[in-house]
Short mmCIF file of C-alpha atoms and ligand atoms in Angstrom, two decimals:
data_model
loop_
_atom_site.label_atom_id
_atom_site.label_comp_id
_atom_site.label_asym_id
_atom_site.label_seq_id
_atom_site.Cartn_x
_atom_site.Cartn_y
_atom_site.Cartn_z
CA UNK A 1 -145.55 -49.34 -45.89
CA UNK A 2 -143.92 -50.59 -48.74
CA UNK A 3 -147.52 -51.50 -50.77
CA UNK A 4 -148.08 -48.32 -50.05
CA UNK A 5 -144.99 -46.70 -51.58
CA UNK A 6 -145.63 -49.19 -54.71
CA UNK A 7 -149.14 -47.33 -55.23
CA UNK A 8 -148.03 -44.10 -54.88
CA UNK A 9 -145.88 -45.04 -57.37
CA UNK A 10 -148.12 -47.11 -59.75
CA UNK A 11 -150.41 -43.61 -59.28
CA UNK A 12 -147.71 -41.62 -60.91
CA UNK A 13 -148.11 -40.86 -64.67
CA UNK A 14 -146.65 -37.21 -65.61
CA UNK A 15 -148.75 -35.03 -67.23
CA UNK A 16 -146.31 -34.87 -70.56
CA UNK A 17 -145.33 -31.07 -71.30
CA UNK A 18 -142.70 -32.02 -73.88
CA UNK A 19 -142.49 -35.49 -75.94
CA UNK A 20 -139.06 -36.07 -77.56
CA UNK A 21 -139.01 -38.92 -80.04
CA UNK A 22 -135.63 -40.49 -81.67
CA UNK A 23 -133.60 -36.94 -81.77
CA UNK A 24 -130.55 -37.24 -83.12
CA UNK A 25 -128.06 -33.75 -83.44
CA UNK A 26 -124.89 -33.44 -85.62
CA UNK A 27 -122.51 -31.03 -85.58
CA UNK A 28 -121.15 -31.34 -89.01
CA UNK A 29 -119.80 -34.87 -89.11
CA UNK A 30 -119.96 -34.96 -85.33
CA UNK A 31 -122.74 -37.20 -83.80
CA UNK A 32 -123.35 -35.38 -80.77
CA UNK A 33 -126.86 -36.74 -79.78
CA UNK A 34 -128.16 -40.13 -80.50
CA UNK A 35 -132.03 -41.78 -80.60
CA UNK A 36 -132.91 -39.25 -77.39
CA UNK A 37 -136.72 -40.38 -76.60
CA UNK A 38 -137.86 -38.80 -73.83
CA UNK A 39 -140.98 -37.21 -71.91
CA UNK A 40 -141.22 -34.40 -69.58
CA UNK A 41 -143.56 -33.75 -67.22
CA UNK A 42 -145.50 -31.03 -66.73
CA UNK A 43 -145.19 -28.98 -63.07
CA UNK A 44 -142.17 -31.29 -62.42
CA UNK A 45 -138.32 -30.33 -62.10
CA UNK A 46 -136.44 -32.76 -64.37
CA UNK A 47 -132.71 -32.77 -64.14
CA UNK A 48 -130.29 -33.73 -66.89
CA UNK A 49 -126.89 -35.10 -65.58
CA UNK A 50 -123.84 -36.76 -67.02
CA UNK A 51 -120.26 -36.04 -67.93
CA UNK A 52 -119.17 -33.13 -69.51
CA UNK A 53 -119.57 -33.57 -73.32
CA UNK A 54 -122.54 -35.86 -73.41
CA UNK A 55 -125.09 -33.61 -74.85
CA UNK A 56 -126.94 -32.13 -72.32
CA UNK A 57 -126.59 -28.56 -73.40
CA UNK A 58 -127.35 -29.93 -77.17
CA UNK A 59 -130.39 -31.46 -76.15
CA UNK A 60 -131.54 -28.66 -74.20
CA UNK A 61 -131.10 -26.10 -76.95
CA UNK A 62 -133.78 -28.82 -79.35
CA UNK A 63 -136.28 -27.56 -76.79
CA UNK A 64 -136.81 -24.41 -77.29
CA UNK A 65 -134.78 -24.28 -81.52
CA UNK A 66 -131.85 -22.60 -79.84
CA UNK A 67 -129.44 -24.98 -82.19
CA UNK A 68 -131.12 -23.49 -84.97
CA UNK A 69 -128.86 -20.33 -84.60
CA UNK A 70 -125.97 -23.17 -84.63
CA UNK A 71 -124.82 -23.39 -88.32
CA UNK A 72 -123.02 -26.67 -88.05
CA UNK A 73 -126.08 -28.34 -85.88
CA UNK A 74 -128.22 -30.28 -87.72
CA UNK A 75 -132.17 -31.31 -85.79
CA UNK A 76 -133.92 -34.71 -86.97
CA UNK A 77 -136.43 -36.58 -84.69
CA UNK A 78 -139.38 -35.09 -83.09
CA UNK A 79 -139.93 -32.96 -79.94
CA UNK A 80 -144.27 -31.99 -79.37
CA UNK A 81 -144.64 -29.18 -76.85
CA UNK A 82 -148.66 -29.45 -75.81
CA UNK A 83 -148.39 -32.29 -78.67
CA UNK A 84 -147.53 -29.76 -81.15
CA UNK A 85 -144.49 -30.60 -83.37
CA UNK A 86 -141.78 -27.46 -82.45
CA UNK A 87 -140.11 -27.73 -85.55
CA UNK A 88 -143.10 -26.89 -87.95
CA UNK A 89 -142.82 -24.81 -90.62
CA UNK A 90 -145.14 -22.70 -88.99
CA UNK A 91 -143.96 -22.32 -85.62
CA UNK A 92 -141.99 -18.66 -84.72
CA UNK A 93 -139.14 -20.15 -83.12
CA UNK A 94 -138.93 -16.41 -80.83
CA UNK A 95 -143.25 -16.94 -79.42
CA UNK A 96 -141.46 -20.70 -78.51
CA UNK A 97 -138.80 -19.19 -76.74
CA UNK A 98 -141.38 -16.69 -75.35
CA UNK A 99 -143.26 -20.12 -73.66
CA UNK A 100 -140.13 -22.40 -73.70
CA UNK A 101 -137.59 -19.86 -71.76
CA UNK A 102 -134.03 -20.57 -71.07
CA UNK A 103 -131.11 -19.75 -68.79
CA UNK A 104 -127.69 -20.18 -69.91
CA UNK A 105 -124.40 -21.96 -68.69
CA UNK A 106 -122.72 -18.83 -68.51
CA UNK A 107 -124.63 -15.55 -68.25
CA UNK A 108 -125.25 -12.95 -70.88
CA UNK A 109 -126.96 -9.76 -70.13
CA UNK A 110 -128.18 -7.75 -72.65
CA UNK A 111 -125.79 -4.13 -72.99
CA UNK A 112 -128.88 -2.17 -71.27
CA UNK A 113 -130.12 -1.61 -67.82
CA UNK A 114 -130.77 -3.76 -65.68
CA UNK A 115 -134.39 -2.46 -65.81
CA UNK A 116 -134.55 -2.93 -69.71
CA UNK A 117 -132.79 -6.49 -69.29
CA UNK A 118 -135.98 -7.89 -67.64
CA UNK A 119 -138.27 -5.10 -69.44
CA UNK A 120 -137.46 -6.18 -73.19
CA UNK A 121 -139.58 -9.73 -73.00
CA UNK A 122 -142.66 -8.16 -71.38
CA UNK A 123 -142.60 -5.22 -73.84
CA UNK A 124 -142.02 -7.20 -77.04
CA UNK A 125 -144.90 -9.58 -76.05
CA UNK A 126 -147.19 -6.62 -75.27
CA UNK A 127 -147.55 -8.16 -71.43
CA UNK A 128 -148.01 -4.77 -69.88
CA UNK A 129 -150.44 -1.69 -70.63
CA UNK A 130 -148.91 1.12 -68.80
CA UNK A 131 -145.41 1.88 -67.36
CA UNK A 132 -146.73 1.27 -63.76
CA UNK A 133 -147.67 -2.80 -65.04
CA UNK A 134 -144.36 -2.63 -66.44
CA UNK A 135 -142.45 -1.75 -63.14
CA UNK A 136 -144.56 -3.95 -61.02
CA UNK A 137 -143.49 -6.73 -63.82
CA UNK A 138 -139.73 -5.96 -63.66
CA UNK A 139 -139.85 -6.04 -59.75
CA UNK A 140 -141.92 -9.07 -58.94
CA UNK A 141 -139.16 -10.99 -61.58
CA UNK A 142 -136.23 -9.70 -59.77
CA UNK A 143 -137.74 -10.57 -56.30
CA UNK A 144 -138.19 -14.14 -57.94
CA UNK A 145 -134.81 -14.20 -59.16
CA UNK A 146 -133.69 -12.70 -55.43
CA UNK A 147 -132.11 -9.79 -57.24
CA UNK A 148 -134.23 -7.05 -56.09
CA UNK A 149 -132.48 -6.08 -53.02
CA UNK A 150 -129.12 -5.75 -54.65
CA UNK A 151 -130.54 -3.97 -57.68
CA UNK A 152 -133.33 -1.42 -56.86
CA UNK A 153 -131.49 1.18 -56.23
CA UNK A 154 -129.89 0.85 -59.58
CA UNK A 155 -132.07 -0.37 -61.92
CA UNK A 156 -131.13 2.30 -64.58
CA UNK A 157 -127.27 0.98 -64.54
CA UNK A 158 -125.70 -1.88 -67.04
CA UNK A 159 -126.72 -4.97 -66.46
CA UNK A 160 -122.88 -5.92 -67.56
CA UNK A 161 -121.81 -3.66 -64.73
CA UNK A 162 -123.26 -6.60 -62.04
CA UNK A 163 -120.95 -9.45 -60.37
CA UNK A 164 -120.98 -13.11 -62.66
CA UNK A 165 -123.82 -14.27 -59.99
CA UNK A 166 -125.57 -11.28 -60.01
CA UNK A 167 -125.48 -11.63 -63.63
CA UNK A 168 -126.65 -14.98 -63.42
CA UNK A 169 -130.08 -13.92 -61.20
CA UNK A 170 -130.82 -10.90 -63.96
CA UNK A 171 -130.54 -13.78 -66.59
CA UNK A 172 -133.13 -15.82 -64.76
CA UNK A 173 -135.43 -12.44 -63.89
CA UNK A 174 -135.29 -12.09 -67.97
CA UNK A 175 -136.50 -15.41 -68.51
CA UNK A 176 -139.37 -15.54 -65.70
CA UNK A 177 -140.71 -12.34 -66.80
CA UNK A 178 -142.75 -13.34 -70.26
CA UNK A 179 -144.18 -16.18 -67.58
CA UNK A 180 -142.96 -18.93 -69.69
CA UNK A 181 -144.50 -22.38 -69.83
CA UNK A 182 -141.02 -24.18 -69.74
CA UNK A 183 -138.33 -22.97 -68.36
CA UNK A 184 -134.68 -24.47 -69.35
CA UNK A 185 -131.81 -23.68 -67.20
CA UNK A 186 -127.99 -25.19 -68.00
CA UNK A 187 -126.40 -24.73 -64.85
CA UNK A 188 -127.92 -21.88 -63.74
CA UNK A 189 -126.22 -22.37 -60.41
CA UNK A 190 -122.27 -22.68 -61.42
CA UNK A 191 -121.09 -19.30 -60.99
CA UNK A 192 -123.38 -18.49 -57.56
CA UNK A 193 -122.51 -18.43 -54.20
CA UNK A 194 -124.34 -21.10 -51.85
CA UNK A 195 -127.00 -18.22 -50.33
CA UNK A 196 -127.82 -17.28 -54.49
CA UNK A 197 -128.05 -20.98 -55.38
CA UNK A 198 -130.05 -21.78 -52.19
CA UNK A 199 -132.14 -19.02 -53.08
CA UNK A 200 -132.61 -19.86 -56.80
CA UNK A 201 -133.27 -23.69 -55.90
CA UNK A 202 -136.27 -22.46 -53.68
CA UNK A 203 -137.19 -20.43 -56.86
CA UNK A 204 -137.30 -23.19 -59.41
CA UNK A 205 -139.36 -25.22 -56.23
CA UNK A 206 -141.66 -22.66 -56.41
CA UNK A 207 -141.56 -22.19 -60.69
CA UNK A 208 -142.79 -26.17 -60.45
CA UNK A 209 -146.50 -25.43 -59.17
CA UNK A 210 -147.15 -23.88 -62.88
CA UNK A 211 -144.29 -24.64 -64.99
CA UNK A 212 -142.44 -27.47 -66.38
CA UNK A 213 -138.69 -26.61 -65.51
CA UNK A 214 -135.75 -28.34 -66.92
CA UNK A 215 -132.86 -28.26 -65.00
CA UNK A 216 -128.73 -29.36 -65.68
CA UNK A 217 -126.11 -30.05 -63.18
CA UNK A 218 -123.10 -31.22 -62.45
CA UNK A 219 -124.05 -31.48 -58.86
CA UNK A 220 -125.74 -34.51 -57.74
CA UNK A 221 -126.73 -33.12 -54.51
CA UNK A 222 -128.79 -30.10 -56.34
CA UNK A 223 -129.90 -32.57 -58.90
CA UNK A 224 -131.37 -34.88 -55.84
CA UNK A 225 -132.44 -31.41 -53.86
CA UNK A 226 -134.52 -30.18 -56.30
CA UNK A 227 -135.83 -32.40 -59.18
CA UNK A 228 -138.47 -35.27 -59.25
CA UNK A 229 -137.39 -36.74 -62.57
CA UNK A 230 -133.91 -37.38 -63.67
CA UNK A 231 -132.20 -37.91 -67.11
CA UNK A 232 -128.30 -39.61 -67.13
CA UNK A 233 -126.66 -38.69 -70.26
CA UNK A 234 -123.39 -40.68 -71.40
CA UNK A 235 -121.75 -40.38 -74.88
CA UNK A 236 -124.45 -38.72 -76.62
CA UNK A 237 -127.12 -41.41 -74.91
CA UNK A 238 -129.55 -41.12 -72.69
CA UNK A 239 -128.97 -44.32 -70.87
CA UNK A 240 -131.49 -43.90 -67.76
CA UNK A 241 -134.68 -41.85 -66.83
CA UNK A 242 -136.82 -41.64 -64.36
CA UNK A 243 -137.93 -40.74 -60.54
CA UNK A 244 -135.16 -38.84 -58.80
CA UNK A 245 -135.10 -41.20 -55.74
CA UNK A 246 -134.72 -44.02 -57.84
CA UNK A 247 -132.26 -43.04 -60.05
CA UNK A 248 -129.74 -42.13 -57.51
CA UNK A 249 -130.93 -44.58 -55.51
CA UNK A 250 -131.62 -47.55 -57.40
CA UNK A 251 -130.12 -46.67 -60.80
CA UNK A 252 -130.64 -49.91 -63.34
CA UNK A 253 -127.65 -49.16 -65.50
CA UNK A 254 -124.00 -49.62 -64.71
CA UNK A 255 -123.03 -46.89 -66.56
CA UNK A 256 -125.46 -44.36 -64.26
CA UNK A 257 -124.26 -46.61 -61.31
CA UNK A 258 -120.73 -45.33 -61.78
CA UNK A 259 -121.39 -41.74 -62.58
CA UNK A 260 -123.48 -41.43 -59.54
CA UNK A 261 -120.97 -42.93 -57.28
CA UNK A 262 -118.15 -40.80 -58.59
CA UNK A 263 -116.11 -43.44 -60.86
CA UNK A 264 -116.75 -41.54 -64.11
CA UNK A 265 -117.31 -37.87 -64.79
N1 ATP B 301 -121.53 -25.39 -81.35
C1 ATP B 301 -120.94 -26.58 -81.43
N2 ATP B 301 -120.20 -26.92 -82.52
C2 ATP B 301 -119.60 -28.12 -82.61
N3 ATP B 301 -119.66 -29.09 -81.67
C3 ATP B 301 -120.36 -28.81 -80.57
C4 ATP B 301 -121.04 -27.56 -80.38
N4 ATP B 301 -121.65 -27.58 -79.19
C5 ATP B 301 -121.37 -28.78 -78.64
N5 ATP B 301 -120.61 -29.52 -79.46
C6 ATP B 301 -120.11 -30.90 -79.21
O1 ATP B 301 -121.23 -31.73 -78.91
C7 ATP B 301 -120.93 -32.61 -77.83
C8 ATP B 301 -121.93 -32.38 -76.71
O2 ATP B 301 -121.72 -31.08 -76.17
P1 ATP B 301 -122.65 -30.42 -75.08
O3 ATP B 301 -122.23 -29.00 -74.96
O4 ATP B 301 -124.05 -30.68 -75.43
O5 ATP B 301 -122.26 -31.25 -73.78
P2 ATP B 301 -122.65 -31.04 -72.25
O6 ATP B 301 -123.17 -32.35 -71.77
O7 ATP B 301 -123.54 -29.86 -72.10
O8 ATP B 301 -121.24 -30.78 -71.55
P3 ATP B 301 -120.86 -29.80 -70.31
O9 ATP B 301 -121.29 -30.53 -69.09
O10 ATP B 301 -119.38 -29.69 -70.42
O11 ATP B 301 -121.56 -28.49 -70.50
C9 ATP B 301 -119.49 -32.33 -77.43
O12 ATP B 301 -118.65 -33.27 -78.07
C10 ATP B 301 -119.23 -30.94 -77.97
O13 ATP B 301 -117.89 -30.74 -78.27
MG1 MG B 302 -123.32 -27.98 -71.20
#
């Protein structure tokens, strides 16, 4: 039994979907990130946890160049997406949000319908011909983002005009709907009830057979529930990575050993 749990593991090698070498982020004088080197698998759930202020929002927003609408944040190191370098010249930093979507901590609807919330990726990225591709679009997201039974009968009303949770499910139909490649989620969870988060933790299960999804938390039991991969942030560090189990299980650092076990947080 156990030789046989030590080649399954041996047999493991992630397909890498994003390669993050020595980032470092500074807000002004503020070192908020330091030396992060990390890969993520592709059509895995990875989980970021650690106290609050440790950078796990800041290194989530390198992914996909959200700090660059940060003035004070300042980007060095290297993060490949598909082994290209993200922060080329070159690169449109909205067609890498298009691939590299993201849900935030708290939610932000756009001031439109709720139709036009999940319509506006789609449309900009010419994903539909006609209207009817369109609505089949808009519904199949909000089914994914179990919103569609609360909403269809008023899809033409403000998305503000929803409940904090319901808000939260629109902003995850909005992200789902250009079919990104990576999907980025800072607590997408915190402001739903346990049926929503229950429902969106069988989503991002499902999201992992084609996507690479990135997931924070504060909650160990959604981090363990859901991902494969776990990162412990601490101070701007990322002091431990690796398989779920072992982490929270078997975690090599004392620093992870006492956040896991409730001693800091
Ligand atoms: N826009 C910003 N301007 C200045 N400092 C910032 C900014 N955003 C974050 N910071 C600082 O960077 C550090 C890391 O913050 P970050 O939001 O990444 O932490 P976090 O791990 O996501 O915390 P939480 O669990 O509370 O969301 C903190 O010291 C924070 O105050
Ligand atoms: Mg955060």
């Amino acid at each position: 039994m156990n030789d046989m749990r030590l080649f399954e593991r041996a047999a493991t090698v992630d397909e890498v979907k994003i390669r993050a070498k020595d980032v470092n982020v500074h807000y002004g004088i503020a070192h908020a990130l330091k030396d992060v080197s990390v890969d993520i698998g592709d059509r895995l759930v990875t989980a970021f946890i650690g106290p609050s202020g440790c950078g796990k929002s800041t290194f989530l927003r390198c992914l996909n160049r959200m700090n660059d609408t940060i003035a004070a944040a300042r980007v060095t190191g290297a993060i490949e997406l598909d082994g290209q370098d993200i922060y080329d010249r070159r690169v449109d930093p909205v067609q890498l949000r298009a691939k590299v979507g993201m849900v935030f901590q708290k939610p932000n609807p756009f001031p439109k319908s709720i139709y036009e919330n999940v319509a506006y990726g789609p449309r900009i990225h010419g994903l539909a011909r006609t209207r009817a591709e369109l609505d089949e679009i808009v519904e199949k997201a909000l089914r994914r983002a179990a919103l569609w039974n609360e909403a269809k009968d008023r899809l033409q009303s403000p998305g503000t005009g929803l409940s904090g949770g319901q808000q939260q499910r629109l902003c995850i139909a909005r992200a789902i709907a250009t079919e990104p490649e990576v999907l980025l989620m800072d607590e997408p969870a915190s402001a739903l009830d346990p049926i929503a988060t229950a429902q969106i933790e069988e989503l991002i299960d499902e999201l992992r057979q084609t996507y690479s999804v990135v997931i924070v938390t504060h909650s160990m039991q959604q981090a363990a529930r859901v991902s494969q991969r776990t990162a412990f942030f601490h101070l701007g560090h990322l002091v431990e990575y690796g398989e779920t189990g072992d982490i929270f299980t078997n975690p090599r650092d004392p620093r992870t050993e006492s956040y896991i076990s409730g001693r800091i947080g």
